[in-house]
Short mmCIF file of C-alpha atoms and ligand atoms in Angstrom, two decimals:
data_model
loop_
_atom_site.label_atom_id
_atom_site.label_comp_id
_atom_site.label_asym_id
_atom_site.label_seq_id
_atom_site.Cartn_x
_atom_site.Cartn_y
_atom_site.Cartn_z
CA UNK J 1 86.29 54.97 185.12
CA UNK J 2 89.78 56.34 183.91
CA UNK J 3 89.39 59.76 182.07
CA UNK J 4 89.20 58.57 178.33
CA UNK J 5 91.09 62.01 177.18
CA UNK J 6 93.87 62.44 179.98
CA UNK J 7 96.13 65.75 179.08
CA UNK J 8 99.81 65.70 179.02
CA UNK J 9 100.06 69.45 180.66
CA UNK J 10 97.86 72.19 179.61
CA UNK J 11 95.30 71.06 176.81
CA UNK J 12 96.96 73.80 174.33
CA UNK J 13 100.29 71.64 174.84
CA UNK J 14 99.69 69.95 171.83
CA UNK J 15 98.19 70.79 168.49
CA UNK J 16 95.81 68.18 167.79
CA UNK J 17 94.75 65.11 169.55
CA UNK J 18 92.51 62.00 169.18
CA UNK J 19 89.17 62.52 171.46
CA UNK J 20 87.30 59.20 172.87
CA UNK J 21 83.66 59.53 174.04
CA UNK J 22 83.45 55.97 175.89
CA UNK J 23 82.55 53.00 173.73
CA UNK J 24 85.79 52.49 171.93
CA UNK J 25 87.05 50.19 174.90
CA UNK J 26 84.35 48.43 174.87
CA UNK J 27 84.57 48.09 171.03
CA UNK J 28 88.02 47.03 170.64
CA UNK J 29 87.70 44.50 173.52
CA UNK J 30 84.55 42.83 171.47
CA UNK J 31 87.06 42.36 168.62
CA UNK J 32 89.94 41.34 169.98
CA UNK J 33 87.54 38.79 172.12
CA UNK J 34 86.48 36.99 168.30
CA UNK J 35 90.26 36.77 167.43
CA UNK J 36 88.98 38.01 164.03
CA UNK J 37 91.25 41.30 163.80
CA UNK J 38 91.23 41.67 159.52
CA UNK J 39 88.79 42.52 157.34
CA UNK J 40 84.69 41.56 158.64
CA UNK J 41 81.44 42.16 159.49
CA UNK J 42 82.64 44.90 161.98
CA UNK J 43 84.62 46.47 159.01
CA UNK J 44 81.49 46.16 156.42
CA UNK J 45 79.17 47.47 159.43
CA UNK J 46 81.47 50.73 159.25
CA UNK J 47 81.02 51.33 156.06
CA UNK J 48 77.05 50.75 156.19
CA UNK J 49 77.32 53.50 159.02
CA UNK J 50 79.51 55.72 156.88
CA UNK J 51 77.53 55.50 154.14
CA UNK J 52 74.42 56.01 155.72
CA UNK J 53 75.76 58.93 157.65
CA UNK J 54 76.31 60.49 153.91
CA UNK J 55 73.09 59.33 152.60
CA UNK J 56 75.38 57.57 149.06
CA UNK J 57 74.57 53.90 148.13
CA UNK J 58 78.10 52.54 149.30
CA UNK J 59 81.47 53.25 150.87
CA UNK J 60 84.78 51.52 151.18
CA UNK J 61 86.79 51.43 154.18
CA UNK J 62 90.70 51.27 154.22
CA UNK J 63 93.72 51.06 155.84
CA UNK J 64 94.34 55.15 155.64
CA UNK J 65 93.79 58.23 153.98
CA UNK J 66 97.03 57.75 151.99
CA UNK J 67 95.66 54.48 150.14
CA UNK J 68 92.50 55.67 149.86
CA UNK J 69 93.50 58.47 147.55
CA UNK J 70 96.14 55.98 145.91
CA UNK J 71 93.40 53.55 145.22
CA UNK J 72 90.83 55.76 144.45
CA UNK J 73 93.24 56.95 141.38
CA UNK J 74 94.32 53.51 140.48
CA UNK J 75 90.32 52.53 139.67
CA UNK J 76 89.97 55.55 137.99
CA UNK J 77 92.48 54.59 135.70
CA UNK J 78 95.31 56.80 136.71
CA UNK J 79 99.09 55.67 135.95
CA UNK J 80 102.23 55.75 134.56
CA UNK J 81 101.92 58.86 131.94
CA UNK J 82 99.21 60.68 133.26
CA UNK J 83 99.81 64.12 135.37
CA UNK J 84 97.63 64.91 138.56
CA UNK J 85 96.75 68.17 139.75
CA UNK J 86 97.04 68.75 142.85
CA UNK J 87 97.77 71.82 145.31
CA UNK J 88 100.83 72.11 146.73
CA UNK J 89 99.86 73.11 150.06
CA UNK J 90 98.97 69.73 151.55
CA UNK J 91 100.03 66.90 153.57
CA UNK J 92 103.20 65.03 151.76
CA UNK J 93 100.27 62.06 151.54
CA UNK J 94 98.27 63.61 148.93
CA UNK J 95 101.35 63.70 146.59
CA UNK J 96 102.56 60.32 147.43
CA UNK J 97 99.48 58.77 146.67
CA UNK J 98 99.76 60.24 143.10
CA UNK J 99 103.70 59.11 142.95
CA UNK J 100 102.80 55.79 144.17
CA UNK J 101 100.19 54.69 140.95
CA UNK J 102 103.09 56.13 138.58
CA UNK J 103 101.64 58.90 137.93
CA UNK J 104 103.24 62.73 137.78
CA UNK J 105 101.97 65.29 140.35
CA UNK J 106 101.07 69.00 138.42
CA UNK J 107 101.57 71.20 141.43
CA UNK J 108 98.80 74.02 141.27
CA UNK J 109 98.66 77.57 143.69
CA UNK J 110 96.06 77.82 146.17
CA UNK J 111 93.88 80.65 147.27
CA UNK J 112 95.24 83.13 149.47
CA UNK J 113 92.15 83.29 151.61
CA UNK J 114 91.17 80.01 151.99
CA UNK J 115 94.54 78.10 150.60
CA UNK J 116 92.35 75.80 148.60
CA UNK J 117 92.98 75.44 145.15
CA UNK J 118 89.86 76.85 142.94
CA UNK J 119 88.46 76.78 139.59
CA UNK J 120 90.87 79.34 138.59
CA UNK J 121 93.93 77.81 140.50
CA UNK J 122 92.74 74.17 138.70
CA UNK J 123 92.26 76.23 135.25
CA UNK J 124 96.12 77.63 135.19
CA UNK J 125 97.63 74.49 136.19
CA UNK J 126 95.90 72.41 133.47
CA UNK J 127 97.85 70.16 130.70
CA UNK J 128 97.26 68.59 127.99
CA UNK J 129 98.42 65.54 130.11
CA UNK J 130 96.18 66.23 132.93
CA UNK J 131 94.13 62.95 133.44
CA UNK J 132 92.84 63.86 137.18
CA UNK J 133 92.41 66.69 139.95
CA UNK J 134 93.28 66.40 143.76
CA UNK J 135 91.00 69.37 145.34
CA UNK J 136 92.34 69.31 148.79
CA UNK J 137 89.71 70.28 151.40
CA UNK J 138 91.63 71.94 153.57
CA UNK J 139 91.06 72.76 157.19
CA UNK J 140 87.55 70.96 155.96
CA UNK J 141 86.28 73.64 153.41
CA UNK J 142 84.46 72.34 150.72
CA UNK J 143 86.13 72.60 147.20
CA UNK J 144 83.48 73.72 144.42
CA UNK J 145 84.58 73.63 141.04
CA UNK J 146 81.06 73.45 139.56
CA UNK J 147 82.69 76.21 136.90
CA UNK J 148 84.97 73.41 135.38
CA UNK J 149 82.82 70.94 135.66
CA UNK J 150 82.29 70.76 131.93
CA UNK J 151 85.69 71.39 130.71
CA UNK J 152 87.00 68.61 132.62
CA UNK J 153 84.46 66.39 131.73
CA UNK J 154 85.28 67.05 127.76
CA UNK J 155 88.47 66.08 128.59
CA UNK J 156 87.82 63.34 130.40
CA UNK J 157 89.58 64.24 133.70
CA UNK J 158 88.70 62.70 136.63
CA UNK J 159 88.01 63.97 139.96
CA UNK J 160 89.47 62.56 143.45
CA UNK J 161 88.31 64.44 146.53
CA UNK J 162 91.05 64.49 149.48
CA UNK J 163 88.98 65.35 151.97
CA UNK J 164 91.16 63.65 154.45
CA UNK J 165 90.13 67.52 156.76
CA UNK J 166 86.68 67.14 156.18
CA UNK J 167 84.25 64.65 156.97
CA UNK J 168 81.04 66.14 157.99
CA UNK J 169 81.41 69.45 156.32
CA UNK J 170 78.58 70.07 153.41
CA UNK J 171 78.36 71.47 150.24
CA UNK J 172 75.12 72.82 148.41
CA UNK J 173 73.14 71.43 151.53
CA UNK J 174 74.72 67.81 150.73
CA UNK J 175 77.82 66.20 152.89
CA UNK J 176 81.12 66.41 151.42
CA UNK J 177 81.31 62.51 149.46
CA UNK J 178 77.37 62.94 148.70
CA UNK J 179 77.92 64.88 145.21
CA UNK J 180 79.25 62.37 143.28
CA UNK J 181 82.78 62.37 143.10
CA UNK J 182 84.94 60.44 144.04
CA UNK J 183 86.24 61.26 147.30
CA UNK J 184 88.43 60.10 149.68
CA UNK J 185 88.56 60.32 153.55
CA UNK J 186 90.99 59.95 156.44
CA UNK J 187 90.01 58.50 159.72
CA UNK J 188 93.80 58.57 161.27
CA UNK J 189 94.37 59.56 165.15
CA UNK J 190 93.57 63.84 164.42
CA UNK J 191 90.41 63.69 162.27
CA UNK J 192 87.33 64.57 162.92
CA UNK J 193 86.10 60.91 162.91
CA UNK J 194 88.95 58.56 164.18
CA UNK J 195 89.12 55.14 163.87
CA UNK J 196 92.39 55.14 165.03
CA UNK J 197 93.99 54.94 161.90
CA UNK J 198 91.78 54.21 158.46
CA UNK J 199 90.15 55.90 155.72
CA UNK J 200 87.48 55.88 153.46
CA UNK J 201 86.82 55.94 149.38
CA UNK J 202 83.35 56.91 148.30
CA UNK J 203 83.12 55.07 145.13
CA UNK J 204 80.73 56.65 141.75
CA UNK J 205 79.48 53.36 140.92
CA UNK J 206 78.84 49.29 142.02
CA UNK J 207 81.65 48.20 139.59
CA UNK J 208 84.10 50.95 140.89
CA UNK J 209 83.06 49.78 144.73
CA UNK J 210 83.78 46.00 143.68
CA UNK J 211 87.35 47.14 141.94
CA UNK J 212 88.58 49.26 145.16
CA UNK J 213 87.39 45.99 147.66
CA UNK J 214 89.28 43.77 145.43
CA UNK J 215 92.41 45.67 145.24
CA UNK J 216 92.39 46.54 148.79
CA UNK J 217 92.45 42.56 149.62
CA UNK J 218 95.44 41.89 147.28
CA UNK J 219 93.17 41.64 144.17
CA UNK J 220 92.06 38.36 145.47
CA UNK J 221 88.57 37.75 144.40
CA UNK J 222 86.91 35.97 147.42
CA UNK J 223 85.91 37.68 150.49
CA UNK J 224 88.26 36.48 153.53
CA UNK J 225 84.92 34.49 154.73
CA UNK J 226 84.97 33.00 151.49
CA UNK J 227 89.00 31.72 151.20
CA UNK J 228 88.24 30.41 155.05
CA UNK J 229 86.05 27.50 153.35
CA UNK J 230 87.27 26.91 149.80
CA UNK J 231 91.16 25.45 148.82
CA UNK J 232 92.43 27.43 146.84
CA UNK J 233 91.55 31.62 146.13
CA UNK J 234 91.93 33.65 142.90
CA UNK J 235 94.10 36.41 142.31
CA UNK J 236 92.49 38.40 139.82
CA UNK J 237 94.37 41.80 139.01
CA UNK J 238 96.93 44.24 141.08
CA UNK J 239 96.44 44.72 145.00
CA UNK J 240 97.79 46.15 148.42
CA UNK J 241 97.46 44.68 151.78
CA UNK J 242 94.62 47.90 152.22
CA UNK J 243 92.17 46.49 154.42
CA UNK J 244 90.53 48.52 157.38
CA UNK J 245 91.11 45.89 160.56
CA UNK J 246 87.81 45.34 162.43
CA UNK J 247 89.65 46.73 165.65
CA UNK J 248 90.20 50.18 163.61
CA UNK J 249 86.25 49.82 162.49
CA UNK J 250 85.41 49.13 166.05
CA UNK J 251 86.46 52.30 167.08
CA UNK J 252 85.36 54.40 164.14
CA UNK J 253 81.70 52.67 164.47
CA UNK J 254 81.88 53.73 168.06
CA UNK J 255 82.46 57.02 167.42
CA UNK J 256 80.18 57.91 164.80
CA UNK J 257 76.99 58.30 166.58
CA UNK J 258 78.61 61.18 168.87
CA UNK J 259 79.94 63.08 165.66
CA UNK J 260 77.01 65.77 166.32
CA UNK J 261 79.02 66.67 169.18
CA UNK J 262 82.31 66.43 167.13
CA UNK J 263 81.05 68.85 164.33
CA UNK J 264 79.41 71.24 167.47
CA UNK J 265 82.58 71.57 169.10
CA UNK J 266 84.87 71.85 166.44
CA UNK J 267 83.04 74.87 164.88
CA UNK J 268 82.60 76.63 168.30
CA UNK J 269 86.06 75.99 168.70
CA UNK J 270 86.86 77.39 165.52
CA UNK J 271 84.38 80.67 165.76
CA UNK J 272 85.75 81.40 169.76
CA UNK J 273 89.63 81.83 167.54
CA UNK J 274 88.41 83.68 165.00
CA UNK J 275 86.67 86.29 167.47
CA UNK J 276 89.74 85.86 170.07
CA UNK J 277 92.47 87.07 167.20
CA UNK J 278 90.06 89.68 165.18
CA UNK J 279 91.71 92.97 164.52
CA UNK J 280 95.15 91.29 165.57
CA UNK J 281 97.52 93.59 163.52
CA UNK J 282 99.37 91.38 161.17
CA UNK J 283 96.58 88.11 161.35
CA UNK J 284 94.87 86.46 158.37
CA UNK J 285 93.12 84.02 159.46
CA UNK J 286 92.18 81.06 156.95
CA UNK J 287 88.95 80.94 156.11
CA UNK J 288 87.13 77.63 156.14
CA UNK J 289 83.48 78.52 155.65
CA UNK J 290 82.75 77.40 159.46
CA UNK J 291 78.93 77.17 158.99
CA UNK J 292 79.23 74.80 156.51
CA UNK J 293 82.34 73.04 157.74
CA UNK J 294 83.78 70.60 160.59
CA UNK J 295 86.79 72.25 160.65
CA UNK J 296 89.90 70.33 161.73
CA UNK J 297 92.45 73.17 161.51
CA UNK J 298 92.81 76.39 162.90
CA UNK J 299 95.28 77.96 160.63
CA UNK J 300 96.32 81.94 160.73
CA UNK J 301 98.72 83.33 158.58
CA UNK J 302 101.13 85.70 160.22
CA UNK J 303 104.27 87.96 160.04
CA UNK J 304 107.28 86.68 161.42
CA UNK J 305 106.74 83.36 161.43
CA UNK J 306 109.72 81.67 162.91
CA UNK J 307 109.58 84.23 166.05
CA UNK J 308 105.84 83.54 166.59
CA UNK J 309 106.52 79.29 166.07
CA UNK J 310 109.30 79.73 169.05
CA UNK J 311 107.48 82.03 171.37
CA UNK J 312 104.53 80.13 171.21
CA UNK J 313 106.04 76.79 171.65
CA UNK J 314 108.60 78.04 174.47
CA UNK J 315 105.46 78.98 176.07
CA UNK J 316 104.09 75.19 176.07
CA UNK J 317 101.52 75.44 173.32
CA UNK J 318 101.62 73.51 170.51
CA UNK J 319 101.70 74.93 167.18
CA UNK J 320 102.40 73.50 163.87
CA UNK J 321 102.95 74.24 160.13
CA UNK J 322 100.05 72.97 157.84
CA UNK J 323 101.75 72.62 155.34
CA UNK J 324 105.40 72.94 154.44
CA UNK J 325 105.12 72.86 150.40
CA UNK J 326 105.26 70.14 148.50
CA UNK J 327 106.62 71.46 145.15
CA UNK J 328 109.75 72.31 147.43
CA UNK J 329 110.29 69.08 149.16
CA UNK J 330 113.36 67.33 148.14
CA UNK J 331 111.25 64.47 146.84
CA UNK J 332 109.19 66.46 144.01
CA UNK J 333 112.29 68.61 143.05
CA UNK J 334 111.24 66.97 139.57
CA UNK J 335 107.71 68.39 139.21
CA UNK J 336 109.29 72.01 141.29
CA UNK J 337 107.58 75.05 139.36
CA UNK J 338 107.30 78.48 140.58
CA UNK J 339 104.54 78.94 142.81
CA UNK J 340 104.40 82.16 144.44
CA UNK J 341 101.06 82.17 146.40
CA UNK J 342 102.25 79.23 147.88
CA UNK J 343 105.98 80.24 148.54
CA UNK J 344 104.89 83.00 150.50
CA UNK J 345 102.32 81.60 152.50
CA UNK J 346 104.58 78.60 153.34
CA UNK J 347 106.75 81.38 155.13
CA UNK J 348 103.72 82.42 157.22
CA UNK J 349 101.24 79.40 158.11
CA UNK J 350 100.99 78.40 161.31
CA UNK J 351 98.33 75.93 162.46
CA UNK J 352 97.00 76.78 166.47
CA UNK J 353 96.38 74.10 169.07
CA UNK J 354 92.65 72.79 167.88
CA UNK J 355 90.94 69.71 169.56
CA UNK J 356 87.62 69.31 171.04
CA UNK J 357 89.19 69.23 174.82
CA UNK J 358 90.22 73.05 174.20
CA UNK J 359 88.03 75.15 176.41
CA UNK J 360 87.50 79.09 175.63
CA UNK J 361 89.76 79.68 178.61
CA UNK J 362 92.60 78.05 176.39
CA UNK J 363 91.66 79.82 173.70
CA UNK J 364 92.20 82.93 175.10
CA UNK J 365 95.61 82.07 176.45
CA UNK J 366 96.37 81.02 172.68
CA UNK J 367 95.06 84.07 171.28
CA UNK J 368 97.23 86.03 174.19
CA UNK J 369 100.15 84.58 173.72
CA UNK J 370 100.01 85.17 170.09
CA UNK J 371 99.45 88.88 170.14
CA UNK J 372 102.25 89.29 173.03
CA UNK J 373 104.36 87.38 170.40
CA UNK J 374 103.61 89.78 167.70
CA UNK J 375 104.07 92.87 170.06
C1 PLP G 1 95.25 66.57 153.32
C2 PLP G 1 95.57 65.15 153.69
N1 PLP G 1 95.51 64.21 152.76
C3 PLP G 1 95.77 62.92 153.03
C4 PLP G 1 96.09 62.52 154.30
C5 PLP G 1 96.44 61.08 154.55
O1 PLP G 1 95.63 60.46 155.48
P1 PLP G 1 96.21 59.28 156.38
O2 PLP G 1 97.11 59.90 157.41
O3 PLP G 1 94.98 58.67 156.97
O4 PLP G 1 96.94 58.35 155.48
C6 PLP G 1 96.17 63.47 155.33
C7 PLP G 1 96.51 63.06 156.71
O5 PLP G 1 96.69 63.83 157.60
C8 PLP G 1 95.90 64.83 155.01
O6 PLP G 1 95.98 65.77 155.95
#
């Protein structure tokens, strides 16, 4: 049998990679085999498995993160008009899910320490024209903003999770996507579940459940079984080609019964950094509350930034920069504010190679080559 996870060079050559346990072949071969590669049972069998994995009532699978969080706006009535919150310090997606419904992106700061945005970071960057909030998840930390729960509510502002970083981490004993918001996840090649490329919307009720699967099938209103055997179809509202293909949900459904060992070895992963770099002069590492968390980054802050990027990558190991910020991307000039929190940590994040293949040995060579960087 092949190796399922072959390395190009060392295994800290690269800074995240898709991991395979064995049954994906096998799963993708099955589908490909019924010629049936759209939405279908596979597809609805992934998101029984999701949701039971969560312990919620339902779940909706899709092509990717990205239109998750797009979709999971659009139902909750988020367009033209209406500004989003969201942290600046994410992935480009989060904000182009908000650009793509119409909608205006509200940058907000993020916490030093764990470069979430909080209850207080949410608070300050509130509008009178604020109609949702993006908590980003990131590295897989939990978001809690129990304190505005209230507030927002009154003003009818809407929650949508990104917790594209963190499927299997918990909050208040409960899985991220089990405390009623809703929340969106990604299951591209990096995550902690893969299914290749797909993602996931965990809807708040059956009526918001039937509005995503509608408008990720084109807002057609019969199932694809259901156009096979009738004339004609009905096109009932606004929809994207969104579907999750059953060869993606082959592969996520294949991996989900070996996420124990997923969530095991990213936190030991994640605890053998932390102890490697402690008392590194010049190190902050970012915190993402590893026993509660799957963590899918390991992200320091440090001095010097540039310098440490190039040493570290002349030396073959694969850094990266989660994330470059958004409010000072060409594209969101528009919505540009001054963030400073943000401005300076996007001068010193750097993200360390972090992927279940990474043995404590390579960890230590990270860690090493860091502090002879820094020296
Ligand atoms: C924070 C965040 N949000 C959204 C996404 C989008 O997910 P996808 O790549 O599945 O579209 C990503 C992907 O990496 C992400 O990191």
């Amino acid at each position: 049998m092949p190796d399922l996870n072959p390395m190009n060079g060392a295994s800290f050559a690269q800074n995240a990679r898709p991991f395979l346990y064995g049954g994906e072949e096998e799963a993708v071969q099955a589908v490909l085999a019924s010629g049936q590669y759209g939405h279908g049972e596979v597809t609805e069998r992934f998101e029984r498995a999701v949701a039971d994995f969560l312990g919620v009532d339902d779940v909706v699978a899709v092509a990717s993160g990205t239109v998750a969080l797009h979709l999971a706006l659009a139902v909750a009535g988020i367009g033209p008009g209406d500004e989003v919150i969201v942290p600046s310090m994410t992935f480009c997606a989060s904000v182009q899910a908000i650009c793509a419904t119409g909608a205006t992106p509200r940058f907000a700061e993020v916490n030093a320490g764990s470069l979430c945005a909080g209850p207080e970071e949410i608070s300050d960057a509130l509008t009178p024209a604020t109609r949702a909030v993006v908590p980003v998840l990131y590295g897989g930390r939990a978001v809690d903003l129990t304190p505005l729960r209230d507030e927002l509510g009154a003003r009818s502002i809407v929650l949508v999770e990104d917790a594209a970083h963190a499927f299997g981490s918990r909050t208040h004993g409960r899985y991220v996507g089990a405390t009623g918001q809703l929340t969106c996840f990604s299951f591209g090649p990096i995550k902690n579940l893969t299914c290749g490329q797909g993602g996931a919307i965990v809807p708040r009720s059956a009526q918001e459940a039937e509005q995503v699967r509608r408008m990720r099938l084109l807002g057609m209103t019969e199932s694809p079984d259901e156009r096979a055997r009738s004339v004609s179809y009905t096109v009932s509202g606004p929809g994207l080609r969104a579907h999750l293909s059953q060869l993606n949900a082959a592969i996520g459904l294949a991996q989900l019964p070996h996420f124990p060992q997923m969530a095991t070895a990213r936190r030991t992963l994640w605890c053998h950094y932390a102890q490697a770099l402690d008392g590194v002069p010049g190190i902050e590492v970012v915190d993402v509350q590893v026993g509660a968390s799957v963590p899918s980054l390991f992200a320091v802050q440090v001095p010097y930034r540039e310098h440490v990027f190039t040493a570290l990558r002349d030396n073959g190991i694969g850094v990266g920069t989660h994330y470059p910020p958004n409010h000072l991307q060409p594209a969101f000039a528009r919505w540009r504010r001054p963030l400073p929190v943000t401005e300076r940590i996007g001068k010193r994040i750097l993200t360390l190679p972090f992927h279940p293949k990474m043995t404590g040995h390579d960890v230590e060579t990270v860690a090493e080559a860091v502090r002879g960087a820094l020296r």
